[in-house]
Coordinates of C-alpha atoms in Angstrom, one line a residue:
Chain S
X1 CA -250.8 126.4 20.7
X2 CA -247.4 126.1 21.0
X3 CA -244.8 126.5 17.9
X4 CA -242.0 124.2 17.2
X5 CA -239.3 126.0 18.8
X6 CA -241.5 126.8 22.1
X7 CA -241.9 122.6 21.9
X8 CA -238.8 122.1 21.4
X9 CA -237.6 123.9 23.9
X10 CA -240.2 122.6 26.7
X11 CA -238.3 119.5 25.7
X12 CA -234.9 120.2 26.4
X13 CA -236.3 121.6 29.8
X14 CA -238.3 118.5 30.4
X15 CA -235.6 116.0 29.6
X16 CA -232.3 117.9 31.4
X17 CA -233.1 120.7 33.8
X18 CA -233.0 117.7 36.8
X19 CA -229.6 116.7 35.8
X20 CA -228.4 120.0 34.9
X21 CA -229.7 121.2 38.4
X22 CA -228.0 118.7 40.0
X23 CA -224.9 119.4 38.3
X24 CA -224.5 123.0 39.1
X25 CA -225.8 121.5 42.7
X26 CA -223.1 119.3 43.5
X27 CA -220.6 122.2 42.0
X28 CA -222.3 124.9 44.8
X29 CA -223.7 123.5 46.9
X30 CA -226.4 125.5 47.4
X31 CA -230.3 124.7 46.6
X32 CA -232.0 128.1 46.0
X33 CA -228.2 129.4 44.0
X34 CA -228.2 126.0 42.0
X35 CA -231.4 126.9 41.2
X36 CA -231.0 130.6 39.9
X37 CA -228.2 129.2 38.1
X38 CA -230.3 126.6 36.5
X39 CA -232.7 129.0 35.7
X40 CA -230.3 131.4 34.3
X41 CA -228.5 128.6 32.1
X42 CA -231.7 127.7 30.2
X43 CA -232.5 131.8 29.5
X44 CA -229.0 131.9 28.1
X45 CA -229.5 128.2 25.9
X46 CA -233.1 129.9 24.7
X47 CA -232.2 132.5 23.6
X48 CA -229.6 131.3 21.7
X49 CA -230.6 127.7 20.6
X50 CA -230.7 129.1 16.7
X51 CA -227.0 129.2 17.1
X52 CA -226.5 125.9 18.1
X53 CA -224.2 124.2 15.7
X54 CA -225.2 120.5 16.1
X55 CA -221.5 119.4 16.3
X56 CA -221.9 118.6 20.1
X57 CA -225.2 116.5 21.2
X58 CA -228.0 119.2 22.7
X59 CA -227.1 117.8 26.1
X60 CA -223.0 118.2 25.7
X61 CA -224.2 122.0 24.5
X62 CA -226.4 122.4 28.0
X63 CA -223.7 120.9 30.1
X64 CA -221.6 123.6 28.5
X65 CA -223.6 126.3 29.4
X66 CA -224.2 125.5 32.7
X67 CA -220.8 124.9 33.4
X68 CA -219.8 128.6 32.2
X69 CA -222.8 130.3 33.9
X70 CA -221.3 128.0 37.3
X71 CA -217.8 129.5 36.8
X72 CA -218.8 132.6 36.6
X73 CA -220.7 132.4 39.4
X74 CA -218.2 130.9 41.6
X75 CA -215.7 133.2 40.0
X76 CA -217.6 136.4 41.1
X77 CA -217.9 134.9 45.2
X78 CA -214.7 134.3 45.2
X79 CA -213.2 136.6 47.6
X80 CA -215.8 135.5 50.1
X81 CA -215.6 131.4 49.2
X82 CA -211.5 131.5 49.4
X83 CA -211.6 132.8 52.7
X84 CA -214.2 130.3 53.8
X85 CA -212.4 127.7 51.7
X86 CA -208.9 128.4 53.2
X87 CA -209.3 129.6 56.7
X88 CA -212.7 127.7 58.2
X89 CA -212.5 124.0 57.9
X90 CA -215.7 122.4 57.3
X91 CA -216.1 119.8 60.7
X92 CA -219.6 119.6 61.0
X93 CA -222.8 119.0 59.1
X94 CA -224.3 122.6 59.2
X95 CA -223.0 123.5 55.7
X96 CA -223.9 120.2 54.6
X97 CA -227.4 121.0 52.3
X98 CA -230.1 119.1 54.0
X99 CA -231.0 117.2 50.6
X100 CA -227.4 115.3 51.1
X101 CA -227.9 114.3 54.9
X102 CA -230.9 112.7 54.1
X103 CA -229.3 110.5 51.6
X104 CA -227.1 108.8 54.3
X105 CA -223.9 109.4 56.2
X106 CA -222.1 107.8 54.0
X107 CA -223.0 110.3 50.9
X108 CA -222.9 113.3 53.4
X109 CA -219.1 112.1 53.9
X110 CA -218.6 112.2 50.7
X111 CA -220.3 115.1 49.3
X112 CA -218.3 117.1 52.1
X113 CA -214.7 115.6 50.5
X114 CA -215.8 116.3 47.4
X115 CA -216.3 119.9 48.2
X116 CA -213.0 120.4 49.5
X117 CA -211.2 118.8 46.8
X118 CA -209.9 120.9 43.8
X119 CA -212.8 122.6 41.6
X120 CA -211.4 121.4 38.5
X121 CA -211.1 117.7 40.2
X122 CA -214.8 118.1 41.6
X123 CA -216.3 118.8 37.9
X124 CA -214.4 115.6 36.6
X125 CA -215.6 114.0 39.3
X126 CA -219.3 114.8 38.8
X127 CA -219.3 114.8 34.8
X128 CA -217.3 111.1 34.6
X129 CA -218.0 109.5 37.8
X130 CA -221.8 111.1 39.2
X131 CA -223.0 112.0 35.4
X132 CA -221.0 109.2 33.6
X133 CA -219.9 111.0 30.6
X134 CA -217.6 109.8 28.3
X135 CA -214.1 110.7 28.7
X136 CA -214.8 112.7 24.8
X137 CA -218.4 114.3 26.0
X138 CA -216.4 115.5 29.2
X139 CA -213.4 116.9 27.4
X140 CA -216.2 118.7 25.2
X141 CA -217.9 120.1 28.2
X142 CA -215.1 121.4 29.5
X143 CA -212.9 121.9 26.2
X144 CA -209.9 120.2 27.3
X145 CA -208.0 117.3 26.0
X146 CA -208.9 114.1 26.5
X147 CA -205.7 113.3 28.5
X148 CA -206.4 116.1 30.8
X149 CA -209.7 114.9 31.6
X150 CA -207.6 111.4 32.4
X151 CA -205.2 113.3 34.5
X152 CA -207.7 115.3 36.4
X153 CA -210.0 112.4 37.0
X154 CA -207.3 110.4 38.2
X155 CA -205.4 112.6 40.7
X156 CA -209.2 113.5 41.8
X157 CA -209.9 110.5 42.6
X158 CA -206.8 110.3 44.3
X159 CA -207.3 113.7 46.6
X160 CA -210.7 112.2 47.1
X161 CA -210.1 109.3 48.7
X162 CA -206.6 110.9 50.9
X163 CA -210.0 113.4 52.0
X164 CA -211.9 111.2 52.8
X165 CA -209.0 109.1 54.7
X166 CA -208.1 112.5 56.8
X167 CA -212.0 112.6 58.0
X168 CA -211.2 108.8 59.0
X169 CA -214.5 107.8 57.5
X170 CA -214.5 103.8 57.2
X171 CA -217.1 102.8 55.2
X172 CA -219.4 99.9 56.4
X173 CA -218.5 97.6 53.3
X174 CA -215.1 98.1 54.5
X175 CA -215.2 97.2 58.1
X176 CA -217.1 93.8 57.6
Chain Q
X1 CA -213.4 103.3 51.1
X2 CA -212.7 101.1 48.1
X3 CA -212.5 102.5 44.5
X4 CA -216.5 100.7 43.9
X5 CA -218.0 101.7 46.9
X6 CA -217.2 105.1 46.3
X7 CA -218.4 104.9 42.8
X8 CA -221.6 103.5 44.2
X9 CA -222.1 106.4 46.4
X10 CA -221.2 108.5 44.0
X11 CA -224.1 107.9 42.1
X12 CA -226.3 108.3 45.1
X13 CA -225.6 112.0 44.4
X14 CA -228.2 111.4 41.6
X15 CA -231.1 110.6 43.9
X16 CA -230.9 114.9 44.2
X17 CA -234.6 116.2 42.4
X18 CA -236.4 119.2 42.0
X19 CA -240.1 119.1 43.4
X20 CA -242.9 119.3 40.8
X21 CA -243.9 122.5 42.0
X22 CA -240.0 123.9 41.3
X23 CA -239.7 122.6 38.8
X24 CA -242.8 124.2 37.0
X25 CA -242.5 127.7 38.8
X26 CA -238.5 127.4 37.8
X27 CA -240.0 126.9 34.0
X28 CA -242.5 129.3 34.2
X29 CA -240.1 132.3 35.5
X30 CA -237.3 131.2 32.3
X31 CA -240.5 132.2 29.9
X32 CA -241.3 135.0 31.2
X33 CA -237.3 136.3 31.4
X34 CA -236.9 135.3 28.1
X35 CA -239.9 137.0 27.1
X36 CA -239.3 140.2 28.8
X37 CA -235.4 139.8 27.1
X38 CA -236.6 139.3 23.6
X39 CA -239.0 142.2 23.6
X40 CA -236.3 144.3 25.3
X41 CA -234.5 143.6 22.3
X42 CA -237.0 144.4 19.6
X43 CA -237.4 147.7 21.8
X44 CA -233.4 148.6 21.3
X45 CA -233.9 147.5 17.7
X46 CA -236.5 149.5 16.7
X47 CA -234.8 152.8 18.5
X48 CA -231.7 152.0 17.2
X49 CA -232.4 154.5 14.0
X50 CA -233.3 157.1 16.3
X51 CA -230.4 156.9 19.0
X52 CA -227.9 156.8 16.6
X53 CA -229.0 159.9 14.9
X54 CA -229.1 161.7 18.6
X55 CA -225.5 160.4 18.8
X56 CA -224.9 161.6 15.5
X57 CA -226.4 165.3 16.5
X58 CA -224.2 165.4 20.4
X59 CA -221.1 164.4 18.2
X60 CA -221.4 167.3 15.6
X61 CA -222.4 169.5 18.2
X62 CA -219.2 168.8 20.8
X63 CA -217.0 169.0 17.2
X64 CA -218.2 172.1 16.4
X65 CA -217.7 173.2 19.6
X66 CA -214.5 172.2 19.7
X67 CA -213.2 173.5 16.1
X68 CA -214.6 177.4 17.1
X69 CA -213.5 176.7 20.6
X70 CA -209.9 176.2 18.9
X71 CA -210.2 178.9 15.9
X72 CA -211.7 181.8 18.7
X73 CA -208.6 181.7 21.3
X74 CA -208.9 185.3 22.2
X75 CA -212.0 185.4 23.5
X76 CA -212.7 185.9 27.0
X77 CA -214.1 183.3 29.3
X78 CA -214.9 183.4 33.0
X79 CA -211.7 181.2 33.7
X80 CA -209.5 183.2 32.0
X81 CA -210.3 186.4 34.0
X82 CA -207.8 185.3 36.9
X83 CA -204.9 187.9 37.5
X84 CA -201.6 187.0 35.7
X85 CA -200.1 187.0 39.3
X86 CA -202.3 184.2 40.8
X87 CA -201.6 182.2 38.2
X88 CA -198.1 182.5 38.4
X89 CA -198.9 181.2 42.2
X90 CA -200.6 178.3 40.5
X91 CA -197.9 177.2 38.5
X92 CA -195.6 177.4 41.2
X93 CA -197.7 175.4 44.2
X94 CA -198.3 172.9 41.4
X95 CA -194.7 172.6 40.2
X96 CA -194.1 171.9 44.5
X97 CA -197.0 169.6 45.0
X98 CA -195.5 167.5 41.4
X99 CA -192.0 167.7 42.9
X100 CA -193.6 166.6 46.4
X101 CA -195.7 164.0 45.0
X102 CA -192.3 162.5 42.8
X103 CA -190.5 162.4 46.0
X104 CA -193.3 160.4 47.8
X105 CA -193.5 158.2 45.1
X106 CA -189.3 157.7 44.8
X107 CA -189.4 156.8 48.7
X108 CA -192.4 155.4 49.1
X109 CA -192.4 152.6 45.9
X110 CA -192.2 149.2 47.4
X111 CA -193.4 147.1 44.5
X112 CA -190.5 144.5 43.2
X113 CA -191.8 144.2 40.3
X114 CA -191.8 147.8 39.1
X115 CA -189.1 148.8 36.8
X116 CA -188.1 151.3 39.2
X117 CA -187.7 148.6 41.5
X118 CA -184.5 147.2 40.4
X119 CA -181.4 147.0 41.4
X120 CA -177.6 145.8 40.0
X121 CA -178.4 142.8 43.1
X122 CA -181.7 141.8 41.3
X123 CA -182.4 140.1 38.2
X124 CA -183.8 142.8 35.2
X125 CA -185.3 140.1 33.2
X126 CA -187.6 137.3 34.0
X127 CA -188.2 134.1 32.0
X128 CA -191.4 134.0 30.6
X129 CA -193.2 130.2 29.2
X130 CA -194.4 130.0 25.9
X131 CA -196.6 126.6 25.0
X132 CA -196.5 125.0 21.4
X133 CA -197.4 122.0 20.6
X134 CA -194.6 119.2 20.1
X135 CA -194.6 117.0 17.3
X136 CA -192.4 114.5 18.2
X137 CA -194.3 113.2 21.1
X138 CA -196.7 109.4 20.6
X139 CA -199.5 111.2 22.4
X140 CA -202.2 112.2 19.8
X141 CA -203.3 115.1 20.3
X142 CA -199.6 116.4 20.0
X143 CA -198.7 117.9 24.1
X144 CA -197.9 121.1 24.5
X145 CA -194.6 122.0 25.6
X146 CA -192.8 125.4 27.1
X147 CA -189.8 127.2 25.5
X148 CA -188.9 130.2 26.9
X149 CA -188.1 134.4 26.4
X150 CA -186.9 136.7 28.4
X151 CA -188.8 139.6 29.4
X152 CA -187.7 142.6 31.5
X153 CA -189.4 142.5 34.8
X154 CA -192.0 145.4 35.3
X155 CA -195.6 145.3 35.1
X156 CA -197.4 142.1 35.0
X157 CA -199.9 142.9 32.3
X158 CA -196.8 144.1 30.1
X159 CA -195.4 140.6 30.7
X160 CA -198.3 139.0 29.5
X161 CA -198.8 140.9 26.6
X162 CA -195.5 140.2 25.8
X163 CA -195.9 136.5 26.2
X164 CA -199.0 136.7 24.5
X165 CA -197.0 138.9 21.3
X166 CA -194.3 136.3 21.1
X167 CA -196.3 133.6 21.3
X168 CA -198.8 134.6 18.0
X169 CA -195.7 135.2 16.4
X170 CA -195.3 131.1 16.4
X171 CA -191.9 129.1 17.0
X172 CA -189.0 130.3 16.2
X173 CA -187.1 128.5 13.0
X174 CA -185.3 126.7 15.5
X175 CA -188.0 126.0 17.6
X176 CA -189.3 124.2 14.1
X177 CA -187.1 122.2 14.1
X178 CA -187.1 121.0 17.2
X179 CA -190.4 119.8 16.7
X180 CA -192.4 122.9 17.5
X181 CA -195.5 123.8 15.5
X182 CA -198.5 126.6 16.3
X183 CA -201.3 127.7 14.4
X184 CA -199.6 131.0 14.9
X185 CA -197.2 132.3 12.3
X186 CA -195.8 135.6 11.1
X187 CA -198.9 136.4 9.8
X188 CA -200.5 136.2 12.8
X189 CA -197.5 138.4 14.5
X190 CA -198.9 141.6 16.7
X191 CA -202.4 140.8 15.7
X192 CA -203.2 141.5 19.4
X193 CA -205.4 144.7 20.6
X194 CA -204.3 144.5 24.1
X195 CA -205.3 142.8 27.8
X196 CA -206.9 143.7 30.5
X197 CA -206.3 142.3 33.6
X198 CA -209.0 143.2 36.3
X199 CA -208.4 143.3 39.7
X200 CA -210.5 139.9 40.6
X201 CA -208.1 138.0 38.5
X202 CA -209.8 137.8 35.0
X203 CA -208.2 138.4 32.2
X204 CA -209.7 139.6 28.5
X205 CA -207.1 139.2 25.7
X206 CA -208.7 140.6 22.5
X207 CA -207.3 139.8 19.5
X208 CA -207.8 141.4 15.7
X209 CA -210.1 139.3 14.0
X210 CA -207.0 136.8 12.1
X211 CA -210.3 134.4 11.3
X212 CA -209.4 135.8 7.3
X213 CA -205.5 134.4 7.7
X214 CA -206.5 131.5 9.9
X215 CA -209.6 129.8 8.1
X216 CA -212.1 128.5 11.0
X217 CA -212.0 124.9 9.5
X218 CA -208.1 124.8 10.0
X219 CA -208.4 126.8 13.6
X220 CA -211.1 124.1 14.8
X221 CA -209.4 121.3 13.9
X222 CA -206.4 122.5 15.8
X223 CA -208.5 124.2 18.7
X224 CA -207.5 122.1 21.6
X225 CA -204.1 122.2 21.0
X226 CA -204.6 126.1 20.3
X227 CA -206.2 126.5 23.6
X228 CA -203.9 124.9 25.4
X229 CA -201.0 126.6 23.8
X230 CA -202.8 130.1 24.7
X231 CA -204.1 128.7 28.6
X232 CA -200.6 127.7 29.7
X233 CA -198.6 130.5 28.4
X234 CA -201.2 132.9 30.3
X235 CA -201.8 130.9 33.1
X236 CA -198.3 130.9 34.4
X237 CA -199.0 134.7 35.9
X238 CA -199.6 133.8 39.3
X239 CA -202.1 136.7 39.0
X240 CA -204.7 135.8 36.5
X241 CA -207.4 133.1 37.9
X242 CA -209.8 133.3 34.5
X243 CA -209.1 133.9 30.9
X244 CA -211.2 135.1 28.5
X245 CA -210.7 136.0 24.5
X246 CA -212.0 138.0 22.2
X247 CA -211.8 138.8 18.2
X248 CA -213.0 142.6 18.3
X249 CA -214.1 142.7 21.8
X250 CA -216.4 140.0 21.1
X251 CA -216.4 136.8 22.7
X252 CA -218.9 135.0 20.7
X253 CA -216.7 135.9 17.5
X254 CA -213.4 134.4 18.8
X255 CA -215.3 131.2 19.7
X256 CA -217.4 131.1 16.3
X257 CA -213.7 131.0 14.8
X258 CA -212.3 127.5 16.7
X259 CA -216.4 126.8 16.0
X260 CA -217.1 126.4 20.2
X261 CA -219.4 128.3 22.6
X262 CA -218.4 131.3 24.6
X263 CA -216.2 129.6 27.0
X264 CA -214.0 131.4 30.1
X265 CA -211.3 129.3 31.3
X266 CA -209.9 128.8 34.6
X267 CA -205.8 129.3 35.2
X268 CA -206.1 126.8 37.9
X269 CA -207.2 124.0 35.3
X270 CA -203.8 124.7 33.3
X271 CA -201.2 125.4 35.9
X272 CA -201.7 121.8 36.8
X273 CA -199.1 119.9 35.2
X274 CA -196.4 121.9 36.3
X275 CA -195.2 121.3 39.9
X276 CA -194.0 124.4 42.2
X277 CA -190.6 125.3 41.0
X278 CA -188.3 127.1 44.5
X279 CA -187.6 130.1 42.2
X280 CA -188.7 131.9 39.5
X281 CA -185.5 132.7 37.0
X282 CA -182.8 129.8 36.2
X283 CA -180.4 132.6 37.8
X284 CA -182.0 132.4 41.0
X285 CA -180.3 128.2 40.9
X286 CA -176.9 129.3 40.1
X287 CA -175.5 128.6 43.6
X288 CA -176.9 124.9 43.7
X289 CA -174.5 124.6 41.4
X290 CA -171.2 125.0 43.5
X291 CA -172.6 121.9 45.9
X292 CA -170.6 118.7 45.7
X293 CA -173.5 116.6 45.3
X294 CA -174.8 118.8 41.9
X295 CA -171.6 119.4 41.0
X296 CA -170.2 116.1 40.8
X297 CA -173.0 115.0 38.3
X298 CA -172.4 117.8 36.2
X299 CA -169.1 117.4 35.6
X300 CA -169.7 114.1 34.3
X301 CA -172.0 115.2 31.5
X302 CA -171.0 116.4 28.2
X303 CA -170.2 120.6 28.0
X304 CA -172.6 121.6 26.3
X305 CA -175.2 120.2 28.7
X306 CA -173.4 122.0 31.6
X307 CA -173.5 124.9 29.8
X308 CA -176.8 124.7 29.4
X309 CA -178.2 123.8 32.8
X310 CA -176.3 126.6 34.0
X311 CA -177.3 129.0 32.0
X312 CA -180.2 128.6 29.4
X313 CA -182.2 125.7 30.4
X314 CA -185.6 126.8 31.6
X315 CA -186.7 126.7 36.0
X316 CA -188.7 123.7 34.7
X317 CA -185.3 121.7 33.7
X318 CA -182.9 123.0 36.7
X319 CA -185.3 122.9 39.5
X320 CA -185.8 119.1 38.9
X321 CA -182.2 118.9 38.3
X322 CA -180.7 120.5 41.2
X323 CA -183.5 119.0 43.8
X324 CA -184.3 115.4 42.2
X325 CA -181.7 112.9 42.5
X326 CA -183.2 110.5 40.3
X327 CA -183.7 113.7 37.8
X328 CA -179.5 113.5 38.0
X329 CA -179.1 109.8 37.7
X330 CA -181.3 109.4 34.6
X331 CA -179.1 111.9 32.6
X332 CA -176.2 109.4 33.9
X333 CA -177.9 106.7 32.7
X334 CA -178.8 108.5 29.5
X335 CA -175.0 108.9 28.7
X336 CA -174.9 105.1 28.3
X337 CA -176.7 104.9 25.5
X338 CA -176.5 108.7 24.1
X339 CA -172.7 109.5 24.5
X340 CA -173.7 112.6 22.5
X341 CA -176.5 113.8 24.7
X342 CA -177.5 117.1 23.9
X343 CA -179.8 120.2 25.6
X344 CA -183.5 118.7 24.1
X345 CA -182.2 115.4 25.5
X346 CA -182.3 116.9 28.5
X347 CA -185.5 118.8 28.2
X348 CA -187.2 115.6 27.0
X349 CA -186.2 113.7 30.2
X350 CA -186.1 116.0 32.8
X351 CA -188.9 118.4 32.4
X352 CA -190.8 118.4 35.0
X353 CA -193.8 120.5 32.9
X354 CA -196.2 118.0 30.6
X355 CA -198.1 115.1 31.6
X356 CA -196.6 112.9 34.3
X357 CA -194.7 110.2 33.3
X358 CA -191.5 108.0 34.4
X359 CA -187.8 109.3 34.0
X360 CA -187.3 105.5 32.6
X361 CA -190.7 105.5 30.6
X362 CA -189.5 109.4 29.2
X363 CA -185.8 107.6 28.6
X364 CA -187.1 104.4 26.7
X365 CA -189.3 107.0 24.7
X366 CA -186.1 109.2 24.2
X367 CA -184.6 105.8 23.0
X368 CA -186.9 104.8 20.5
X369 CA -187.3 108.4 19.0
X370 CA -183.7 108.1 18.7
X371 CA -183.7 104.2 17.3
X372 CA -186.4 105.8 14.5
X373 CA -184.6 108.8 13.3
X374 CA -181.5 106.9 13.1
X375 CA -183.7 104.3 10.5
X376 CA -185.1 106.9 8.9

């Protein structure tokens, strides 16, 4: 039988680990690493769920995790990523993750500019536009201010759509 | 693509699942790591007792080495059997390779920013950003906002422990009463153990544990603006890319202070707000300064304001000055309504650090700061 903890804790998996795959996901763009890192952000919230304050909602406190665990992650590829980031420009779908293409071109298009843009702009993007946090959940996640979150999301919204202009994707909605 | 339909497809991104079977093998592999980590744990725990006796044992035995190693000189030892001759040779091919080895080092030393580097044609200080929070701003919480120090130039992790030093020590009484204010005080002053910056890029600033000057109630009720203060001061070395602190060497303590998780922050995130400046030092401006077009505005403003654009205001106030026209004609304008405009006039509507706004919307906010005082 399980005890209350071991409940509790199937819980928290049962409830989040699709968003907070999808999160770290979006941020990698890779299935089988966005799943290690998944993986590797619930170890780190189990084992230390008895130190969970309760200031933050449990989900804020996940996103949290995840989030650190993801910059670590992308932190420690770096050499490798800012090469490929700054030197091979992304022009077709191979490094698109099949998952993407088969939600349309349109998505593909944009999941591809919203690689390219700014990390800090992507994880606004994805916590306040994709996840639709609160500006005050977001800041949490991320411990910033509130008006950076404003800033960020605004100017990424902005490098967004100037990315998606330079691929000269027209949407249909647009064209009719 | 409009602002809704990208929204729209935004949130397509959400249509992104796990399979059943993932999901459950995902789960399933998480048990069994945290399993295998707890019992790990109570392994290490229960040894604990026992390992730190062995080290106990190796210490007293390398100590009493070292003490009749240091009372029984005399002694003979294969190593000290060479002939008095050979080690004269020794001496001497090591006193050549040392003097070889200096010279190589003298002609070979290409890095600017070593102290060695210098010359009477190149700046010996650099100005260094230090974030507080500013008081006399609307914005709730207070923004934080640079003044500056000057540190020599040499090597980069000195300069940041320096920045890092002065900026625990908390404004200066001037700085006060400008509008300044930081958690950080003389109390907190050199409560620092040191940096590390690594090679990738991250940075580890450990602090002494000032939790017992600093109450954590008080530090997490000011912890973003602390954060911030700390993030922009270290992330204007173009050299660090993530920060991480510490009270002790431990991570988790720092952050139970300010009450938050372990968090590492990213350099990127706070160098935001300040756009690209040409140079690095005010000094570096000085000859803008002879050109008709700067010069003529100059001249116009009061001189103490010339004084201080061309010689203590910060690259964030002259770069703006010398290469934004509009920077030049709001200062103009300024003069209309503030005969008496002084240097945190200046700073207030030029600055191109802080969040974005207006020169007219940072001049009407000048204005009204300046309608209030005077009522007050």
């Amino acid at each position: 039988m399980e005890s209350h903890v071991e409940l509790q804790l199937r819980l928290l998996y049962e409830k989040y680990h699709h968003e907070i795959f999808r999160y770290i996901f979006i941020m990698v763009g890779d299935r089988q690493q966005a799943k290690d890192l998944m993986q590797e952000t619930y170890i780190k919230a189990f084992l230390n769920i008895e130190k969970f304050r309760g200031e933050a909602s449990v989900k804020t406190w996940l996103y949290r995790i995840a989030r650190n665990v993801t910059i670590d992650y992308l932190r420690r590829r770096k050499p490798v990523t800012y090469f490929l980031d700054h030197h091979i420009r992304v022009e077709s779908n191979e490094r698109t993750p099949e998952e993407v293409v088969m939600l349309g071109n349109d998505v593909e298009q944009l999941f591809l500019a919203l690689s390219r843009i700014k990390k800090s702009y992507r994880e606004v993007i994805i916590l306040r536009k994709i996840r639709e946090f609160s500006i005050k959940e977001t800041a949490a996640i991320m411990g910033w201010k509130e008006s950076r979150v404003k800033t960020n999301l605004h100017r990424g919204m902005e490098a967004l759509r100037k990315e998606i202009a330079k691929e000269g994707y027209i949407s249909e909605e647009e064209k009719y | 693509m409009k602002r809704k339909s990208i929204d729209s497809r935004l949130q397509k991104l959400n249509d992104i699942y796990l399979t059943e079977q993932e999901s459950s093998e995902i789960y399933d592999d998480i048990l069994s790591k945290v399993d295998q980590i707890k019992k790990r744990n109570k392994i290490s725990f229960a040894f604990k007792p026992f390992i730190t006796s062995i080290a106990t044992i190796v210490f007293l035995m390398i100590g009493g080495w070292f003490i009749y190693d240091t009372l029984n000189p005399s002694i003979n030892r294969p190593g000290d059997e060479a002939p008095a001759a050979v080690d004269d040779h020794m001496e001497e091919d090591e006193q050549i390779e040392k003097e070889e080895a200096d010279h190589f080092s003298d002609t070979t030393n290409d890095d600017p920013t070593d102290e060695r580097a210098d010359n009477k044609f190149g700046p010996s200080s650099r100005i260094i950003f230090l974030y507080f929070e500013w008081n006399r701003a609307d914005e709730r919480p207070y923004p934080v906002k640079p003044v500056y120090r000057e540190a020599e130039i040499g090597d980069v992790e000195n300069q940041i422990e320096f920045a890092v030093q002065e900026l625990i020590q908390g404004p200066t009484e001037e700085e006060r009463d400008a509008g300044f204010e930081s958690i950080f005080n003389e109390e907190t002053a050199g409560l620092l153990h040191g940096i590390e910056l690594q090679a990738n890029g991250h940075i580890v600033i450990d602090f002494v544990d000032f939790s017992n000057i600093i109450p954590s109630s008080s530090a997490s009720a000011a912890s973003l603006g602390l954060m911030e203060s700390l993030n922009m001061t270290v992330s204007q070395f173009p050299e660090v890319e993530t920060i991480e602190y510490r009270f002790d060497g431990s991570c988790e303590k720092f952050f139970d202070w300010i009450q938050m998780d372990c968090t590492v922050y990213e350099a990127d995130d706070y160098i935001i707000h300040v756009r690209g400046t040409e140079f690095d030092t005010p000094a570096e401006y000085s000859f803008y300064f002879e050109q008709d077009e700067i010069r003529l505005v100059l001249e116009q403003l009061p001189e103490d304001v010339q004084e201080y654009l061309m010689t203590g205001a910060s690259i964030h106030i002259v770069d703006p000055f010398v290469h934004d026209a509009e920077a030049r004609e709001i200062l103009i304008e300024a003069m209309k309504y503030l005969p008496n405009l002084n240097a945190n006039d200046v700073d207030a509507l030029i600055s191109n650090s802080g969040e974005d706004r207006s020169y007219q919307e940072k001049l009407e906010e000048l204005l009204e700061f300046r309608k209030k005082e005077k009522n007050d």
